Short mmCIF file of C-alpha atoms in Angstrom, two decimals:
data_model
loop_
_atom_site.label_atom_id
_atom_site.label_comp_id
_atom_site.label_asym_id
_atom_site.label_seq_id
_atom_site.Cartn_x
_atom_site.Cartn_y
_atom_site.Cartn_z
CA MET D 269 12.70 34.82 -21.52
CA THR D 270 11.36 38.38 -21.91
CA SER D 271 12.34 41.29 -19.67
CA ALA D 272 8.90 41.07 -18.04
CA ASP D 273 9.43 37.36 -17.29
CA THR D 274 12.87 38.11 -15.87
CA ALA D 275 11.49 40.85 -13.63
CA GLN D 276 8.71 38.54 -12.43
CA ALA D 277 11.23 35.77 -11.66
CA ASP D 278 13.50 38.22 -9.80
CA GLY D 279 10.52 39.48 -7.81
CA LEU D 280 9.51 35.93 -6.92
CA GLN D 281 13.03 35.12 -5.70
CA THR D 282 13.11 38.31 -3.62
CA ASN D 283 9.74 37.52 -2.03
CA LEU D 284 10.83 33.95 -1.27
CA ASP D 285 14.11 35.11 0.26
CA GLN D 286 12.26 37.58 2.47
CA LEU D 287 9.73 34.92 3.52
CA LEU D 288 12.43 32.38 4.39
CA SER D 289 14.57 34.90 6.26
CA ALA D 290 11.63 36.23 8.27
CA ASN D 291 10.78 32.72 9.43
CA GLY D 292 14.33 31.55 10.14
CA ILE D 293 14.27 28.91 7.39
CA ARG D 294 17.63 27.98 5.91
CA ILE D 295 17.64 26.11 2.59
CA ASN D 296 20.28 25.53 -0.06
CA ALA D 297 20.32 26.71 -3.67
CA ALA D 298 18.80 23.52 -5.12
CA GLN D 299 15.97 23.61 -2.57
CA ARG D 300 15.26 27.29 -3.22
CA ARG D 301 15.17 26.61 -6.97
CA ARG D 302 12.52 23.93 -6.42
CA LEU D 303 10.53 26.20 -4.12
CA ALA D 304 10.57 28.94 -6.77
CA TRP D 305 9.59 26.40 -9.44
CA LEU D 306 6.54 25.38 -7.40
CA SER D 307 5.51 28.93 -6.57
CA ALA D 308 5.76 29.99 -10.23
CA ARG D 309 3.35 27.21 -11.21
CA LEU D 310 0.97 27.02 -8.27
CA GLY D 311 0.91 30.45 -6.67
CA ARG D 312 2.15 32.34 -3.65
CA ALA D 313 4.20 30.56 -0.98
CA ALA D 314 3.32 31.07 2.68
CA VAL D 315 4.49 29.61 5.99
CA HIS D 316 1.67 27.70 7.66
CA GLN D 317 0.73 28.85 11.14
CA PRO D 318 -0.25 26.02 13.53
CA GLY D 319 -3.99 25.72 13.99
CA SER D 320 -4.84 27.86 10.99
CA VAL D 321 -6.29 26.98 7.58
CA PRO D 322 -4.22 27.82 4.47
CA ALA D 323 -5.57 30.82 2.57
CA ARG D 324 -7.13 30.11 -0.83
CA ASP D 325 -4.38 32.05 -2.62
CA HIS D 326 -1.60 29.97 -1.08
CA GLY D 327 -0.28 27.71 -3.83
CA VAL D 328 2.68 26.51 -1.73
CA VAL D 329 2.24 25.77 1.98
CA ILE D 330 5.51 25.67 3.94
CA LEU D 331 5.48 23.75 7.23
CA VAL D 332 8.15 24.31 9.86
CA GLU D 333 6.30 22.86 12.87
CA PRO D 334 5.10 19.23 12.82
CA PRO D 335 1.34 19.12 13.41
CA SER D 336 -0.31 16.81 15.93
CA GLY D 337 -2.55 14.02 14.64
CA PRO D 338 -5.78 16.08 14.73
CA ALA D 339 -3.99 19.15 13.34
CA ALA D 340 -2.53 17.08 10.49
CA GLU D 341 -6.01 15.81 9.67
CA MET D 342 -7.41 19.34 9.70
CA LEU D 343 -4.62 20.60 7.46
CA TYR D 344 -5.06 17.69 5.06
CA ARG D 345 -8.80 18.34 4.72
CA SER D 346 -8.23 22.07 4.14
CA LEU D 347 -5.66 21.76 1.34
CA ARG D 348 -6.60 22.75 -2.19
CA ALA D 349 -6.11 20.07 -4.83
CA ASP D 350 -3.85 22.43 -6.78
CA CYS D 351 -1.34 23.28 -4.06
CA ALA D 352 1.91 21.80 -2.78
CA VAL D 353 3.19 21.25 0.76
CA VAL D 354 6.88 21.90 1.43
CA ILE D 355 8.66 20.72 4.60
CA PRO D 356 12.12 22.36 4.81
CA PHE D 357 13.11 20.14 7.80
CA GLY D 358 12.06 16.88 6.14
CA GLU D 359 14.68 14.83 8.01
CA ASN D 360 12.60 15.17 11.21
CA PRO D 361 10.50 12.02 11.88
CA ALA D 362 7.86 14.17 13.62
CA PHE D 363 6.57 15.05 10.12
CA ASP D 364 6.16 11.39 9.08
CA PHE D 365 2.45 11.17 9.92
CA LEU D 366 1.50 14.17 7.80
CA LYS D 367 3.64 12.88 4.93
CA SER D 368 1.82 9.55 5.06
CA LYS D 369 -1.46 11.31 4.26
CA LEU D 370 -0.02 13.12 1.23
CA THR D 371 1.54 12.10 -2.09
CA ASP D 372 5.33 12.27 -2.19
CA PHE D 373 6.58 14.46 -5.04
CA GLY D 374 10.26 14.77 -4.24
CA THR D 375 13.13 15.15 -1.79
CA ILE D 376 16.16 17.43 -2.08
CA GLY D 377 19.22 16.53 -0.06
CA PRO D 378 21.20 18.71 2.35
CA SER D 379 24.44 20.62 1.79
CA SER D 380 26.71 22.80 3.88
CA ASP D 381 24.74 25.94 2.95
CA GLY D 382 21.41 24.30 3.77
CA PRO D 383 21.92 21.23 6.02
CA HIS D 384 18.37 19.86 5.89
CA GLU D 385 16.38 17.47 3.69
CA MET D 386 13.53 19.31 1.97
CA TRP D 387 10.39 17.26 1.24
CA TRP D 388 7.65 18.39 -1.12
CA GLY D 389 4.32 16.77 -1.91
CA GLY D 390 0.60 17.34 -2.21
CA LEU D 391 -2.75 15.66 -2.74
CA ASN D 392 -1.97 14.38 -6.24
CA TRP D 393 0.34 14.95 -9.21
CA ARG D 394 -2.22 16.56 -11.51
CA PRO D 395 -1.55 20.26 -10.72
CA ILE D 396 2.16 20.04 -11.58
CA ALA D 397 2.10 17.39 -14.30
CA PRO D 398 2.34 18.33 -18.00
CA GLU D 399 -1.02 19.00 -19.60
CA GLU D 400 -2.58 16.06 -21.41
CA GLY D 401 -1.58 16.00 -25.07
CA SER D 402 1.38 18.35 -24.57
CA ARG D 403 4.86 17.77 -25.91
CA SER D 404 7.98 18.40 -23.90
CA ASP D 405 10.38 21.09 -25.07
CA ALA D 406 13.22 19.27 -23.31
CA SER D 407 15.17 16.64 -25.19
CA LEU D 408 14.88 13.09 -23.90
CA ARG D 409 16.33 9.74 -24.85
CA VAL D 410 14.77 6.48 -23.71
CA VAL D 411 17.33 3.74 -23.17
CA SER D 412 16.95 0.07 -22.34
CA CYS D 413 18.87 -3.18 -22.43
CA TYR D 414 17.97 -6.85 -22.20
CA PRO D 415 19.84 -10.19 -22.09
CA ARG D 416 20.95 -11.25 -25.53
CA ALA D 417 19.56 -14.71 -24.81
CA LEU D 418 15.98 -13.33 -24.89
CA GLY D 419 16.14 -12.31 -28.55
CA ASP D 420 15.21 -9.07 -30.32
CA ASP D 421 11.46 -9.61 -30.04
CA HIS D 422 11.72 -9.07 -26.28
CA ALA D 423 11.73 -5.27 -26.75
CA GLY D 424 9.52 -5.10 -29.85
CA THR D 425 6.52 -3.44 -28.22
CA LEU D 426 8.62 -0.76 -26.54
CA ARG D 427 10.43 0.06 -29.79
CA GLN D 428 7.12 0.35 -31.63
CA LYS D 429 5.65 2.78 -29.09
CA LEU D 430 8.77 4.97 -29.03
CA ALA D 431 8.69 5.21 -32.82
CA GLU D 432 5.00 6.15 -32.65
CA PHE D 433 5.74 8.92 -30.13
CA GLN D 434 8.85 10.03 -32.07
CA ILE D 435 11.12 9.67 -29.05
CA ALA D 436 14.83 8.94 -29.60
CA CYS D 437 15.95 5.66 -28.10
CA ASP D 438 18.74 3.13 -27.67
CA ILE D 439 17.42 -0.38 -26.93
CA VAL D 440 20.16 -2.98 -27.18
CA PRO D 441 20.90 -6.58 -26.18
CA ILE D 442 23.81 -7.13 -23.80
CA ASP D 443 25.79 -10.15 -22.68
CA THR D 444 24.87 -11.21 -19.15
CA ALA D 445 26.53 -13.45 -16.60
CA ASP D 446 23.25 -15.03 -15.48
CA GLY D 447 21.67 -15.91 -18.81
CA GLU D 448 18.20 -14.34 -18.96
CA GLN D 449 18.73 -12.19 -15.84
CA ILE D 450 20.46 -8.79 -15.72
CA ARG D 451 22.55 -7.94 -12.69
CA ALA D 452 22.49 -4.45 -11.22
CA SER D 453 26.15 -4.02 -12.14
CA GLU D 454 25.35 -4.82 -15.78
CA LYS D 455 22.37 -2.46 -15.92
CA SER D 456 24.29 0.39 -14.28
CA ALA D 457 27.29 -0.22 -16.59
CA PHE D 458 24.94 0.08 -19.57
CA MET D 459 23.53 3.31 -18.16
CA LEU D 460 27.03 4.73 -17.70
CA ARG D 461 27.82 3.91 -21.32
CA MET D 462 24.66 5.66 -22.47
CA TRP D 463 25.49 8.64 -20.24
CA GLU D 464 28.90 9.00 -21.89
CA GLU D 465 27.61 8.49 -25.45
CA HIS D 466 24.67 10.93 -25.34
CA ARG D 467 23.98 14.45 -24.10
CA GLU D 468 20.23 14.24 -23.51
CA PRO D 469 18.55 13.32 -20.22
CA LEU D 470 18.14 9.54 -20.04
CA LEU D 471 14.99 7.62 -19.15
CA PHE D 472 15.62 3.92 -18.60
CA VAL D 473 12.56 1.75 -19.12
CA GLU D 474 12.63 -2.03 -18.74
CA ALA D 475 12.71 -3.63 -22.21
CA ASP D 476 9.54 -5.72 -21.72
CA ALA D 477 7.50 -2.61 -20.81
CA THR D 478 5.30 -0.51 -23.05
CA LEU D 479 4.15 3.11 -23.10
CA SER D 480 0.54 4.30 -23.02
CA GLU D 481 1.57 7.91 -23.67
CA PRO D 482 4.81 9.94 -24.00
CA PRO D 483 6.67 9.89 -20.64
CA LEU D 484 6.96 13.67 -20.20
CA LEU D 485 6.81 14.09 -16.42
CA PRO D 486 10.47 13.40 -15.44
CA SER D 487 12.04 15.87 -17.88
CA TYR D 488 9.26 18.41 -17.16
CA LEU D 489 10.20 18.35 -13.46
CA ASP D 490 13.80 19.30 -14.33
CA CYS D 491 15.12 17.18 -11.46
CA ASP D 492 18.40 15.29 -11.10
CA VAL D 493 16.84 11.84 -10.85
CA ALA D 494 13.34 10.36 -10.84
CA LEU D 495 12.18 6.87 -9.86
CA HIS D 496 9.26 5.01 -8.32
CA LYS D 497 9.00 3.41 -4.87
CA TRP D 498 6.88 0.29 -4.39
CA ASN D 499 4.74 0.57 -1.27
CA ARG D 500 6.38 3.98 -0.77
CA TRP D 501 9.66 2.44 0.39
CA GLU D 502 11.30 0.01 -2.06
CA MET D 503 13.10 1.78 -4.89
CA SER D 504 12.68 0.22 -8.32
CA ALA D 505 15.14 0.43 -11.21
CA ARG D 506 12.49 -0.44 -13.85
CA THR D 507 11.71 3.23 -14.62
CA LEU D 508 14.68 5.46 -13.91
CA TYR D 509 15.41 9.01 -15.07
CA PHE D 510 18.78 10.79 -15.01
CA GLY D 511 18.94 14.51 -15.83
CA ARG D 512 22.13 15.99 -17.24
CA SER D 513 23.58 17.23 -13.96
CA PRO D 514 26.69 16.45 -11.88
CA ALA D 515 24.42 15.20 -9.09
CA ALA D 516 22.72 12.73 -11.45
CA GLU D 517 26.07 11.48 -12.68
CA ALA D 518 27.29 11.06 -9.08
CA LEU D 519 24.26 8.91 -8.24
CA LEU D 520 24.76 6.80 -11.37
CA ARG D 521 28.45 6.20 -10.63
CA ASN D 522 27.76 5.43 -6.95
CA TRP D 523 25.08 2.93 -7.97
CA HIS D 524 27.47 1.19 -10.36
CA HIS D 525 30.25 1.14 -7.74
CA ILE D 526 28.01 -0.40 -5.05
CA ALA D 527 26.42 -2.84 -7.51
CA THR D 528 29.82 -4.07 -8.63
CA ALA D 529 30.88 -4.59 -5.01
CA TYR D 530 27.67 -6.50 -4.11
CA PRO D 531 26.60 -8.47 -7.21
CA ALA D 532 24.19 -10.77 -5.33
CA VAL D 533 21.98 -7.94 -4.01
CA TRP D 534 18.98 -6.84 -6.07
CA ASP D 535 19.18 -3.59 -8.01
CA GLY D 536 16.49 -1.66 -6.14
CA TYR D 537 18.19 -1.97 -2.75
CA LEU D 538 21.54 -1.04 -4.28
CA LEU D 539 19.89 1.98 -5.88
CA ASP D 540 18.48 2.90 -2.46
CA GLN D 541 21.94 2.83 -0.92
CA ALA D 542 23.37 4.89 -3.79
CA TRP D 543 20.58 7.46 -3.26
CA SER D 544 21.34 7.62 0.46
CA LEU D 545 25.09 8.02 -0.12
CA THR D 546 24.75 10.62 -2.87
CA SER D 547 22.03 12.63 -1.15
CA SER D 548 24.16 12.94 2.00
CA GLN D 549 27.00 14.53 0.02
CA ILE D 550 25.17 16.54 -2.69
CA ALA D 551 21.89 18.46 -2.72
CA LEU D 552 20.36 15.76 -4.94
CA ASP D 553 16.96 16.72 -6.37
CA ALA D 554 15.05 13.42 -6.51
CA ALA D 555 11.46 13.06 -7.72
CA TRP D 556 9.33 10.08 -6.63
CA LEU D 557 7.40 9.06 -9.73
CA PRO D 558 3.70 8.13 -9.41
CA ARG D 559 2.42 4.61 -9.95
CA SER D 560 1.41 5.58 -13.49
CA TYR D 561 5.12 5.40 -14.35
CA HIS D 562 5.42 1.92 -12.85
CA ALA D 563 2.02 0.38 -13.63
CA PRO D 564 1.74 -3.43 -13.63
CA ALA D 565 0.09 -4.90 -16.70
CA GLU D 566 -3.02 -5.70 -14.61
CA ASP D 567 -3.61 -1.94 -14.18
CA VAL D 568 -4.35 -1.45 -17.89
CA GLY D 569 -8.08 -1.20 -18.54
CA THR D 570 -8.82 0.10 -15.05
CA PRO D 571 -9.68 3.72 -14.23
CA ARG D 572 -6.08 4.22 -13.10
CA HIS D 573 -4.18 6.46 -15.50
CA THR D 574 -1.00 4.80 -16.84
CA THR D 575 2.10 5.98 -18.72
CA VAL D 576 4.70 3.20 -18.38
CA VAL D 577 3.24 -0.32 -18.17
CA HIS D 578 5.52 -3.06 -16.88
CA ASN D 579 5.18 -6.80 -17.38
CA LEU D 580 4.93 -7.64 -13.69
CA PRO D 581 2.30 -8.58 -11.09
CA THR D 582 0.48 -6.00 -8.97
CA ASP D 583 2.51 -6.90 -5.87
CA ASN D 584 6.25 -6.38 -5.43
CA SER D 585 7.23 -10.04 -5.77
CA ASP D 586 9.68 -9.39 -8.61
CA LEU D 587 11.68 -6.83 -6.62
CA GLY D 588 13.32 -7.74 -3.33
CA PRO D 589 13.72 -11.53 -3.08
CA ASP D 590 13.76 -11.37 0.74
CA ALA D 591 10.62 -9.81 2.24
CA GLU D 592 12.48 -8.99 5.47
CA PHE D 593 15.49 -7.39 3.80
CA GLY D 594 15.94 -3.76 4.78
CA VAL D 595 13.08 -3.70 7.33
CA ALA D 596 14.91 -1.18 9.53
CA MET D 597 14.94 1.50 6.83
CA ARG D 598 11.30 1.21 5.70
CA PRO D 599 9.72 3.90 7.97
CA ALA D 600 12.34 6.42 6.88
CA ARG D 601 12.00 5.63 3.16
CA ARG D 602 8.20 5.81 3.33
CA ALA D 603 8.75 9.36 4.63
CA CYS D 604 11.39 10.02 1.91
CA ARG D 605 14.17 10.72 4.40
CA SER D 606 17.44 9.27 5.62
CA GLY D 607 17.14 6.78 8.45
CA GLY D 608 19.06 6.42 11.70
CA ARG D 609 21.48 4.01 10.07
CA ASP D 610 22.33 6.45 7.26
CA ALA D 611 24.50 9.54 7.49
CA MET D 612 22.02 12.38 6.92
CA ILE D 613 24.76 14.74 5.75
CA VAL D 614 28.46 14.30 4.94
CA ILE D 615 30.66 17.40 4.75
CA ASN D 616 34.30 17.45 3.66
CA SER D 617 36.71 20.02 5.07
CA GLN D 618 39.80 21.65 3.60
CA ALA D 619 42.05 19.67 5.97
CA ALA D 620 44.55 17.38 4.29
CA SER D 621 43.42 14.42 6.38
CA ASN D 622 41.65 11.10 5.93
CA ALA D 623 40.39 11.21 9.53
CA ALA D 624 36.61 11.42 9.88
CA ILE D 625 34.29 12.17 12.76
CA THR D 626 30.72 10.94 13.24
CA VAL D 627 28.23 13.03 15.22
CA ILE D 628 25.27 11.00 16.48
CA MET D 629 22.24 13.12 17.37
CA ARG D 630 20.00 11.13 19.71
CA ASP D 631 16.51 11.71 21.16
CA ILE D 632 15.30 13.41 18.00
CA ALA D 633 11.86 11.78 18.23
CA THR D 634 11.09 13.72 21.42
CA SER D 635 12.76 17.02 20.52
CA ASP D 636 11.25 20.30 19.37
CA ALA D 637 11.45 20.70 15.59
CA ARG D 638 13.13 24.11 15.70
CA GLU D 639 15.50 22.87 18.39
CA MET D 640 16.55 19.92 16.27
CA ALA D 641 16.97 22.06 13.14
CA ALA D 642 19.09 24.57 15.06
CA SER D 643 21.26 21.77 16.43
CA ILE D 644 21.92 20.40 12.92
CA GLU D 645 22.93 23.88 11.79
CA ALA D 646 25.12 24.31 14.90
CA VAL D 647 27.00 21.06 14.23
CA THR D 648 27.63 21.79 10.55
CA GLY D 649 28.47 25.43 11.30
CA ALA D 650 30.97 24.48 14.01
CA PHE D 651 32.66 22.02 11.66
CA ALA D 652 32.87 24.64 8.89
CA ALA D 653 34.40 27.16 11.34
CA ASP D 654 36.94 24.76 12.86
CA CYS D 655 37.12 21.17 11.62
CA GLY D 656 39.70 20.25 14.25
CA GLY D 657 41.89 18.59 11.63
CA PHE D 658 39.19 16.15 10.54
CA GLY D 659 38.76 15.70 6.81
CA ARG D 660 35.10 14.66 6.95
CA LEU D 661 32.02 15.07 9.14
CA GLU D 662 29.20 12.51 9.11
CA LEU D 663 26.00 13.44 10.95
CA ALA D 664 23.51 10.68 11.82
CA LEU D 665 20.04 11.34 13.28
CA CYS D 666 19.05 8.52 15.62
CA PRO D 667 15.56 8.41 17.14
CA TRP D 668 16.00 4.97 18.77
CA GLN D 669 18.67 3.06 20.67
CA ASP D 670 18.95 0.48 17.89
CA ASP D 671 19.81 3.30 15.49
CA ILE D 672 22.45 4.64 17.88
CA ARG D 673 24.06 1.21 18.17
CA ALA D 674 24.05 0.76 14.39
CA ALA D 675 25.53 4.23 13.81
CA LYS D 676 28.26 3.61 16.39
CA SER D 677 29.08 0.25 14.86
CA ALA D 678 29.38 1.75 11.37
CA ALA D 679 31.54 4.61 12.66
CA LYS D 680 33.86 2.30 14.57
CA SER D 681 34.27 -0.02 11.58
CA ALA D 682 35.40 3.03 9.56
CA ASN D 683 37.74 4.15 12.40
CA ASN D 684 35.77 7.39 12.81
CA ARG D 685 35.85 9.38 16.03
CA ILE D 686 32.37 9.61 17.58
CA ILE D 687 30.50 12.39 19.37
CA GLU D 688 27.03 11.76 20.81
CA ILE D 689 24.78 14.75 21.42
CA ALA D 690 21.13 15.66 22.00
CA PRO D 691 19.39 18.48 20.08
CA TRP D 692 18.91 20.74 23.11
CA GLN D 693 22.61 20.82 24.07
CA THR D 694 24.82 23.83 23.49
CA LEU D 695 27.99 22.94 21.60
CA PRO D 696 31.33 24.62 22.37
CA ALA D 697 32.82 26.52 19.43
CA ASP D 698 36.00 24.41 19.60
CA LEU D 699 34.18 21.06 19.83
CA PHE D 700 35.94 19.38 16.92
CA ARG D 701 39.33 20.88 17.83
CA THR D 702 39.02 19.53 21.38
CA VAL D 703 38.02 16.05 20.22
CA GLY D 704 40.73 16.05 17.55
CA GLN D 705 43.41 16.81 20.14
CA SER D 706 42.16 14.14 22.54
CA ARG D 707 44.55 11.24 22.99
CA ASP D 708 41.78 8.73 23.68
CA ALA D 709 41.02 8.04 20.01
CA GLY D 710 38.81 5.04 20.73
CA SER D 711 36.38 6.76 23.07
CA VAL D 712 32.89 8.07 22.38
CA VAL D 713 32.49 11.68 23.45
CA VAL D 714 29.05 12.07 25.05
CA MET D 715 27.94 15.62 25.73
CA ALA D 716 26.50 16.19 29.21
CA ASP D 717 22.82 15.17 29.06
CA GLN D 718 21.30 18.29 30.60
CA ARG D 719 18.86 20.78 29.16
CA GLY D 720 19.95 24.40 29.20
#
């Protein structure tokens, strides 16, 4: 990088910091890095003012207030094709409608220094995708495995394409417990072995797939992980990218741990749960790959652009065997956020204690966006200032009563203390100390339900 490039990058960071500070937006280091990445490629970032139309020189549109239905439609129609939309409070379900009109690009998880989920998307991938015919400067290794019982010809087409594109690869047969089927624990164990043997980013592609072009997008995005979601909610492990980062390794190890514990559950749902767990504890930078990286064979020959072509039907019949499995989490996953039954953020304290406390934030569907964001920051800030002897905080956002009941059940099964609050309530500075000193360990502390 030249001195001029360095000065430009420093200027961009300064401008972004000033913009965020002026608008009361708190994001963590991973989220700011992504915001700077987008602004460097697409143009100036600006906070969208409700009822206005983004200026033509705004390459990144930051939304802090959820628009109404008509306002979302007006914003959608006014967006340039070559811009991105960033929602720094992406955990708020009030943004779900706008997200549904856009293409999901990625989600970056919360952390103690920025306790929100940041969502970013746009009209389509084209403005931030590598240029057609380009080659990636980043190293990449494609890895794959298949049941030994299927024979070496099973991966012949994939090997041929990788050789043609001059991409390093490891495609190997493995012994499987279920004959011609690979369990999630076996696939994740293979990925862990590849992670430990190599130093490049890893792109897993199912062995019976083929490539129409070099798969450059995941490494170009410089994210922790990248994967595709069927119908915008069901995570698939057929195309799966892991960058060389501690966050990527944490997701991989969590996936293997959960898959080993639940061998009968299909790999996509286990991957979903690993994403939820990891993203609550680390600012995981996850990219949601377009359908071109998970194209069924029937898509070839159509106008749809394809990169990775899988030997599967155009529906999702080869993924979850139970169509009703995981219904409760679908709205949240379609909006790329944690659901009411997940912990949105988990923070560990310096206390030498295994005791944990769960804070359930209710009524978030009817709360002001800024009010809800401030309440999340108040909870995490109070815990950082005085953890009350608790070793871990788990914060769950619950828009509905069913979510509250599920969160309480999960907390009680883990022997966590429970506090139930609403976003508009003022929290005492010694909240966790007071609860920690309470003798009634089995009770649920409910803050007085009154608006200030």
